[in-house]
Amino acid sequence: MSLVKTPEWWISVVFVGIVINLFSTLALAFMQRKYAYLVTRWAERNEKLAKLRNERIHSLANSDHDLVLACINLNKIRLDSIFEFVLAILMLTYALSARDSSPISYAVCSIGALLSLMQGMLSTIKYGQELLLLTEAKLLSDRIKSKDSMIAAE
């Protein structure tokens, strides 16, 4: 407690406080610049992805052949996700049966089951995204065809 009463201690406390205040101001300005940069990059990326998505939707809506191929690809994505889930179940079943006899096989199969499960979940997410995109393209295609039939009827 006698240290608190000395003037050197108080001068060092004030000096450290000033240094911390200056450093925090510089760090805040740096973080604000980086945050602004990240936000603008994120917005540009989202705009680019939205533009690509809309171009793909219009491309699929204007071509029945491409729409059919995209539906076939959608089925492939769904089958991939089902395969990954079945593989995860089989690997986990084998891992549980080999738990006592071979710890290495148990560890390898458990990790494999986890990775396969994660890949199946990613495939399911991709399937949902593609399904939404194809549904929107199909609706747009139907709208275009109904407009064309109305024009042809006139």
PDB file of C-alpha atoms in Angstrom:
ATOM      1  CA  MET A   1       0.000   0.000   0.000  1.00  0.00           C
ATOM      2  CA  SER A   2       2.923   2.329   0.477  1.00  0.00           C
ATOM      3  CA  LEU A   3       3.522   2.156  -3.290  1.00  0.00           C
ATOM      4  CA  VAL A   4       0.208   3.910  -3.975  1.00  0.00           C
ATOM      5  CA  LYS A   5       1.358   6.935  -2.008  1.00  0.00           C
ATOM      6  CA  THR A   6       4.439   7.595  -4.124  1.00  0.00           C
ATOM      7  CA  PRO A   7       4.324  10.167  -6.958  1.00  0.00           C
ATOM      8  CA  GLU A   8       6.162   7.805  -9.335  1.00  0.00           C
ATOM      9  CA  TRP A   9       3.269   5.355  -9.128  1.00  0.00           C
ATOM     10  CA  TRP A  10       0.699   8.042  -9.916  1.00  0.00           C
ATOM     11  CA  ILE A  11       2.751   9.394 -12.828  1.00  0.00           C
ATOM     12  CA  SER A  12       3.119   5.872 -14.277  1.00  0.00           C
ATOM     13  CA  VAL A  13      -0.634   5.248 -13.889  1.00  0.00           C
ATOM     14  CA  VAL A  14      -1.452   8.486 -15.757  1.00  0.00           C
ATOM     15  CA  PHE A  15       1.116   7.684 -18.449  1.00  0.00           C
ATOM     16  CA  VAL A  16      -0.220   4.137 -18.939  1.00  0.00           C
ATOM     17  CA  GLY A  17      -3.780   5.513 -19.060  1.00  0.00           C
ATOM     18  CA  ILE A  18      -2.831   7.985 -21.808  1.00  0.00           C
ATOM     19  CA  VAL A  19      -1.030   5.265 -23.806  1.00  0.00           C
ATOM     20  CA  ILE A  20      -4.025   2.923 -23.503  1.00  0.00           C
ATOM     21  CA  ASN A  21      -6.386   5.707 -24.591  1.00  0.00           C
ATOM     22  CA  LEU A  22      -4.246   6.513 -27.668  1.00  0.00           C
ATOM     23  CA  PHE A  23      -3.899   2.844 -28.554  1.00  0.00           C
ATOM     24  CA  SER A  24      -7.632   2.232 -28.199  1.00  0.00           C
ATOM     25  CA  THR A  25      -8.410   5.175 -30.493  1.00  0.00           C
ATOM     26  CA  LEU A  26      -6.026   3.855 -33.147  1.00  0.00           C
ATOM     27  CA  ALA A  27      -7.335   0.305 -32.744  1.00  0.00           C
ATOM     28  CA  LEU A  28     -10.945   1.517 -33.043  1.00  0.00           C
ATOM     29  CA  ALA A  29     -10.188   3.430 -36.242  1.00  0.00           C
ATOM     30  CA  PHE A  30      -8.409   0.380 -37.673  1.00  0.00           C
ATOM     31  CA  MET A  31     -11.293  -1.941 -36.786  1.00  0.00           C
ATOM     32  CA  GLN A  32     -13.855   0.468 -38.265  1.00  0.00           C
ATOM     33  CA  ARG A  33     -11.947   0.579 -41.567  1.00  0.00           C
ATOM     34  CA  LYS A  34     -11.664  -3.199 -41.681  1.00  0.00           C
ATOM     35  CA  TYR A  35     -15.352  -3.603 -40.825  1.00  0.00           C
ATOM     36  CA  ALA A  36     -16.397  -1.155 -43.551  1.00  0.00           C
ATOM     37  CA  TYR A  37     -14.195  -3.013 -46.036  1.00  0.00           C
ATOM     38  CA  LEU A  38     -15.694  -6.370 -45.066  1.00  0.00           C
ATOM     39  CA  VAL A  39     -19.256  -5.055 -45.267  1.00  0.00           C
ATOM     40  CA  THR A  40     -18.742  -3.598 -48.735  1.00  0.00           C
ATOM     41  CA  ARG A  41     -17.044  -6.793 -49.939  1.00  0.00           C
ATOM     42  CA  TRP A  42     -19.900  -8.863 -48.503  1.00  0.00           C
ATOM     43  CA  ALA A  43     -22.499  -6.664 -50.205  1.00  0.00           C
ATOM     44  CA  GLU A  44     -20.646  -6.837 -53.540  1.00  0.00           C
ATOM     45  CA  ARG A  45     -20.402 -10.618 -53.223  1.00  0.00           C
ATOM     46  CA  ASN A  46     -24.116 -10.919 -52.455  1.00  0.00           C
ATOM     47  CA  GLU A  47     -25.000  -8.719 -55.437  1.00  0.00           C
ATOM     48  CA  LYS A  48     -22.798 -10.809 -57.721  1.00  0.00           C
ATOM     49  CA  LEU A  49     -24.325 -14.067 -56.452  1.00  0.00           C
ATOM     50  CA  ALA A  50     -27.865 -12.694 -56.841  1.00  0.00           C
ATOM     51  CA  LYS A  51     -27.079 -11.614 -60.395  1.00  0.00           C
ATOM     52  CA  LEU A  52     -25.662 -15.049 -61.253  1.00  0.00           C
ATOM     53  CA  ARG A  53     -28.690 -16.729 -59.689  1.00  0.00           C
ATOM     54  CA  ASN A  54     -31.121 -14.573 -61.673  1.00  0.00           C
ATOM     55  CA  GLU A  55     -29.198 -15.236 -64.888  1.00  0.00           C
ATOM     56  CA  ARG A  56     -29.360 -18.970 -64.231  1.00  0.00           C
ATOM     57  CA  ILE A  57     -33.081 -18.805 -63.471  1.00  0.00           C
ATOM     58  CA  HIS A  58     -33.766 -16.944 -66.723  1.00  0.00           C
ATOM     59  CA  SER A  59     -31.522 -19.323 -68.650  1.00  0.00           C
ATOM     60  CA  LEU A  60     -33.400 -22.341 -67.260  1.00  0.00           C
ATOM     61  CA  ALA A  61     -36.787 -20.709 -67.809  1.00  0.00           C
ATOM     62  CA  ASN A  62     -36.014 -20.069 -71.484  1.00  0.00           C
ATOM     63  CA  SER A  63     -34.771 -23.590 -72.263  1.00  0.00           C
ATOM     64  CA  ASP A  64     -36.841 -26.693 -71.553  1.00  0.00           C
ATOM     65  CA  HIS A  65     -33.814 -28.865 -72.323  1.00  0.00           C
ATOM     66  CA  ASP A  66     -31.697 -27.126 -69.679  1.00  0.00           C
ATOM     67  CA  LEU A  67     -34.577 -27.335 -67.205  1.00  0.00           C
ATOM     68  CA  VAL A  68     -34.819 -31.106 -67.697  1.00  0.00           C
ATOM     69  CA  LEU A  69     -31.058 -31.481 -67.294  1.00  0.00           C
ATOM     70  CA  ALA A  70     -31.193 -29.407 -64.108  1.00  0.00           C
ATOM     71  CA  CYS A  71     -33.960 -31.677 -62.776  1.00  0.00           C
ATOM     72  CA  ILE A  72     -31.801 -34.716 -63.516  1.00  0.00           C
ATOM     73  CA  ASN A  73     -28.921 -33.040 -61.676  1.00  0.00           C
ATOM     74  CA  LEU A  74     -31.288 -32.335 -58.792  1.00  0.00           C
ATOM     75  CA  ASN A  75     -32.070 -36.052 -58.567  1.00  0.00           C
ATOM     76  CA  LYS A  76     -28.342 -36.801 -58.551  1.00  0.00           C
ATOM     77  CA  ILE A  77     -27.795 -34.383 -55.673  1.00  0.00           C
ATOM     78  CA  ARG A  78     -30.621 -36.054 -53.737  1.00  0.00           C
ATOM     79  CA  LEU A  79     -29.207 -39.517 -54.376  1.00  0.00           C
ATOM     80  CA  ASP A  80     -25.763 -38.315 -53.271  1.00  0.00           C
ATOM     81  CA  SER A  81     -27.167 -37.100 -49.966  1.00  0.00           C
ATOM     82  CA  ILE A  82     -29.060 -40.376 -49.415  1.00  0.00           C
ATOM     83  CA  PHE A  83     -25.897 -42.330 -50.212  1.00  0.00           C
ATOM     84  CA  GLU A  84     -23.879 -40.291 -47.716  1.00  0.00           C
ATOM     85  CA  PHE A  85     -26.451 -40.843 -44.956  1.00  0.00           C
ATOM     86  CA  VAL A  86     -26.591 -44.595 -45.622  1.00  0.00           C
ATOM     87  CA  LEU A  87     -22.797 -44.727 -45.650  1.00  0.00           C
ATOM     88  CA  ALA A  88     -22.687 -42.877 -42.324  1.00  0.00           C
ATOM     89  CA  ILE A  89     -25.124 -45.350 -40.773  1.00  0.00           C
ATOM     90  CA  LEU A  90     -23.153 -48.349 -42.065  1.00  0.00           C
ATOM     91  CA  MET A  91     -19.835 -46.934 -40.852  1.00  0.00           C
ATOM     92  CA  LEU A  92     -21.269 -46.110 -37.452  1.00  0.00           C
ATOM     93  CA  THR A  93     -22.799 -49.598 -37.176  1.00  0.00           C
ATOM     94  CA  TYR A  94     -19.460 -51.186 -38.032  1.00  0.00           C
ATOM     95  CA  ALA A  95     -17.648 -48.873 -35.618  1.00  0.00           C
ATOM     96  CA  LEU A  96     -19.959 -49.833 -32.769  1.00  0.00           C
ATOM     97  CA  SER A  97     -19.554 -53.545 -33.522  1.00  0.00           C
ATOM     98  CA  ALA A  98     -15.744 -53.234 -33.656  1.00  0.00           C
ATOM     99  CA  ARG A  99     -15.452 -50.977 -30.609  1.00  0.00           C
ATOM    100  CA  ASP A 100     -14.094 -53.634 -28.244  1.00  0.00           C
ATOM    101  CA  SER A 101     -12.070 -55.721 -30.697  1.00  0.00           C
ATOM    102  CA  SER A 102     -10.257 -52.983 -32.610  1.00  0.00           C
ATOM    103  CA  PRO A 103     -10.019 -49.457 -31.192  1.00  0.00           C
ATOM    104  CA  ILE A 104      -8.293 -48.171 -34.337  1.00  0.00           C
ATOM    105  CA  SER A 105     -11.114 -49.427 -36.578  1.00  0.00           C
ATOM    106  CA  TYR A 106     -13.582 -47.888 -34.148  1.00  0.00           C
ATOM    107  CA  ALA A 107     -11.869 -44.492 -34.332  1.00  0.00           C
ATOM    108  CA  VAL A 108     -11.448 -44.561 -38.127  1.00  0.00           C
ATOM    109  CA  CYS A 109     -15.042 -45.638 -38.763  1.00  0.00           C
ATOM    110  CA  SER A 110     -16.417 -43.139 -36.261  1.00  0.00           C
ATOM    111  CA  ILE A 111     -14.551 -40.295 -37.949  1.00  0.00           C
ATOM    112  CA  GLY A 112     -15.619 -41.596 -41.360  1.00  0.00           C
ATOM    113  CA  ALA A 113     -19.242 -41.739 -40.222  1.00  0.00           C
ATOM    114  CA  LEU A 114     -19.043 -38.178 -38.947  1.00  0.00           C
ATOM    115  CA  LEU A 115     -17.506 -36.907 -42.191  1.00  0.00           C
ATOM    116  CA  SER A 116     -20.063 -38.807 -44.260  1.00  0.00           C
ATOM    117  CA  LEU A 117     -22.881 -37.384 -42.147  1.00  0.00           C
ATOM    118  CA  MET A 118     -21.554 -33.851 -42.646  1.00  0.00           C
ATOM    119  CA  GLN A 119     -21.264 -34.418 -46.406  1.00  0.00           C
ATOM    120  CA  GLY A 120     -24.833 -35.718 -46.453  1.00  0.00           C
ATOM    121  CA  MET A 121     -26.026 -32.602 -44.659  1.00  0.00           C
ATOM    122  CA  LEU A 122     -24.166 -30.372 -47.135  1.00  0.00           C
ATOM    123  CA  SER A 123     -25.732 -32.290 -50.035  1.00  0.00           C
ATOM    124  CA  THR A 124     -29.171 -31.854 -48.468  1.00  0.00           C
ATOM    125  CA  ILE A 125     -28.615 -28.099 -48.187  1.00  0.00           C
ATOM    126  CA  LYS A 126     -27.441 -27.957 -51.803  1.00  0.00           C
ATOM    127  CA  TYR A 127     -30.522 -29.961 -52.809  1.00  0.00           C
ATOM    128  CA  GLY A 128     -32.773 -27.433 -51.099  1.00  0.00           C
ATOM    129  CA  GLN A 129     -31.058 -24.517 -52.802  1.00  0.00           C
ATOM    130  CA  GLU A 130     -31.284 -26.152 -56.228  1.00  0.00           C
ATOM    131  CA  LEU A 131     -34.905 -27.113 -55.638  1.00  0.00           C
ATOM    132  CA  LEU A 132     -35.818 -23.501 -54.858  1.00  0.00           C
ATOM    133  CA  LEU A 133     -33.943 -22.300 -57.920  1.00  0.00           C
ATOM    134  CA  LEU A 134     -35.610 -24.862 -60.197  1.00  0.00           C
ATOM    135  CA  THR A 135     -39.037 -24.114 -58.764  1.00  0.00           C
ATOM    136  CA  GLU A 136     -38.555 -20.427 -59.469  1.00  0.00           C
ATOM    137  CA  ALA A 137     -37.299 -21.198 -62.984  1.00  0.00           C
ATOM    138  CA  LYS A 138     -40.282 -23.488 -63.628  1.00  0.00           C
ATOM    139  CA  LEU A 139     -42.728 -20.815 -62.447  1.00  0.00           C
ATOM    140  CA  LEU A 140     -41.041 -18.228 -64.659  1.00  0.00           C
ATOM    141  CA  SER A 141     -41.095 -20.659 -67.593  1.00  0.00           C
ATOM    142  CA  ASP A 142     -44.823 -21.274 -67.095  1.00  0.00           C
ATOM    143  CA  ARG A 143     -45.426 -17.529 -66.924  1.00  0.00           C
ATOM    144  CA  ILE A 144     -43.457 -16.982 -70.151  1.00  0.00           C
ATOM    145  CA  LYS A 145     -45.340 -19.788 -71.913  1.00  0.00           C
ATOM    146  CA  SER A 146     -48.721 -18.454 -70.813  1.00  0.00           C
ATOM    147  CA  LYS A 147     -47.786 -14.985 -72.096  1.00  0.00           C
ATOM    148  CA  ASP A 148     -46.688 -16.493 -75.401  1.00  0.00           C
ATOM    149  CA  SER A 149     -49.921 -18.474 -75.733  1.00  0.00           C
ATOM    150  CA  MET A 150     -51.967 -15.339 -74.989  1.00  0.00           C
ATOM    151  CA  ILE A 151     -50.064 -13.413 -77.648  1.00  0.00           C
ATOM    152  CA  ALA A 152     -50.499 -16.267 -80.131  1.00  0.00           C
ATOM    153  CA  ALA A 153     -54.247 -16.448 -79.383  1.00  0.00           C
ATOM    154  CA  GLU A 154     -54.694 -12.765 -80.207  1.00  0.00           C
TER     155      GLU A 154
END
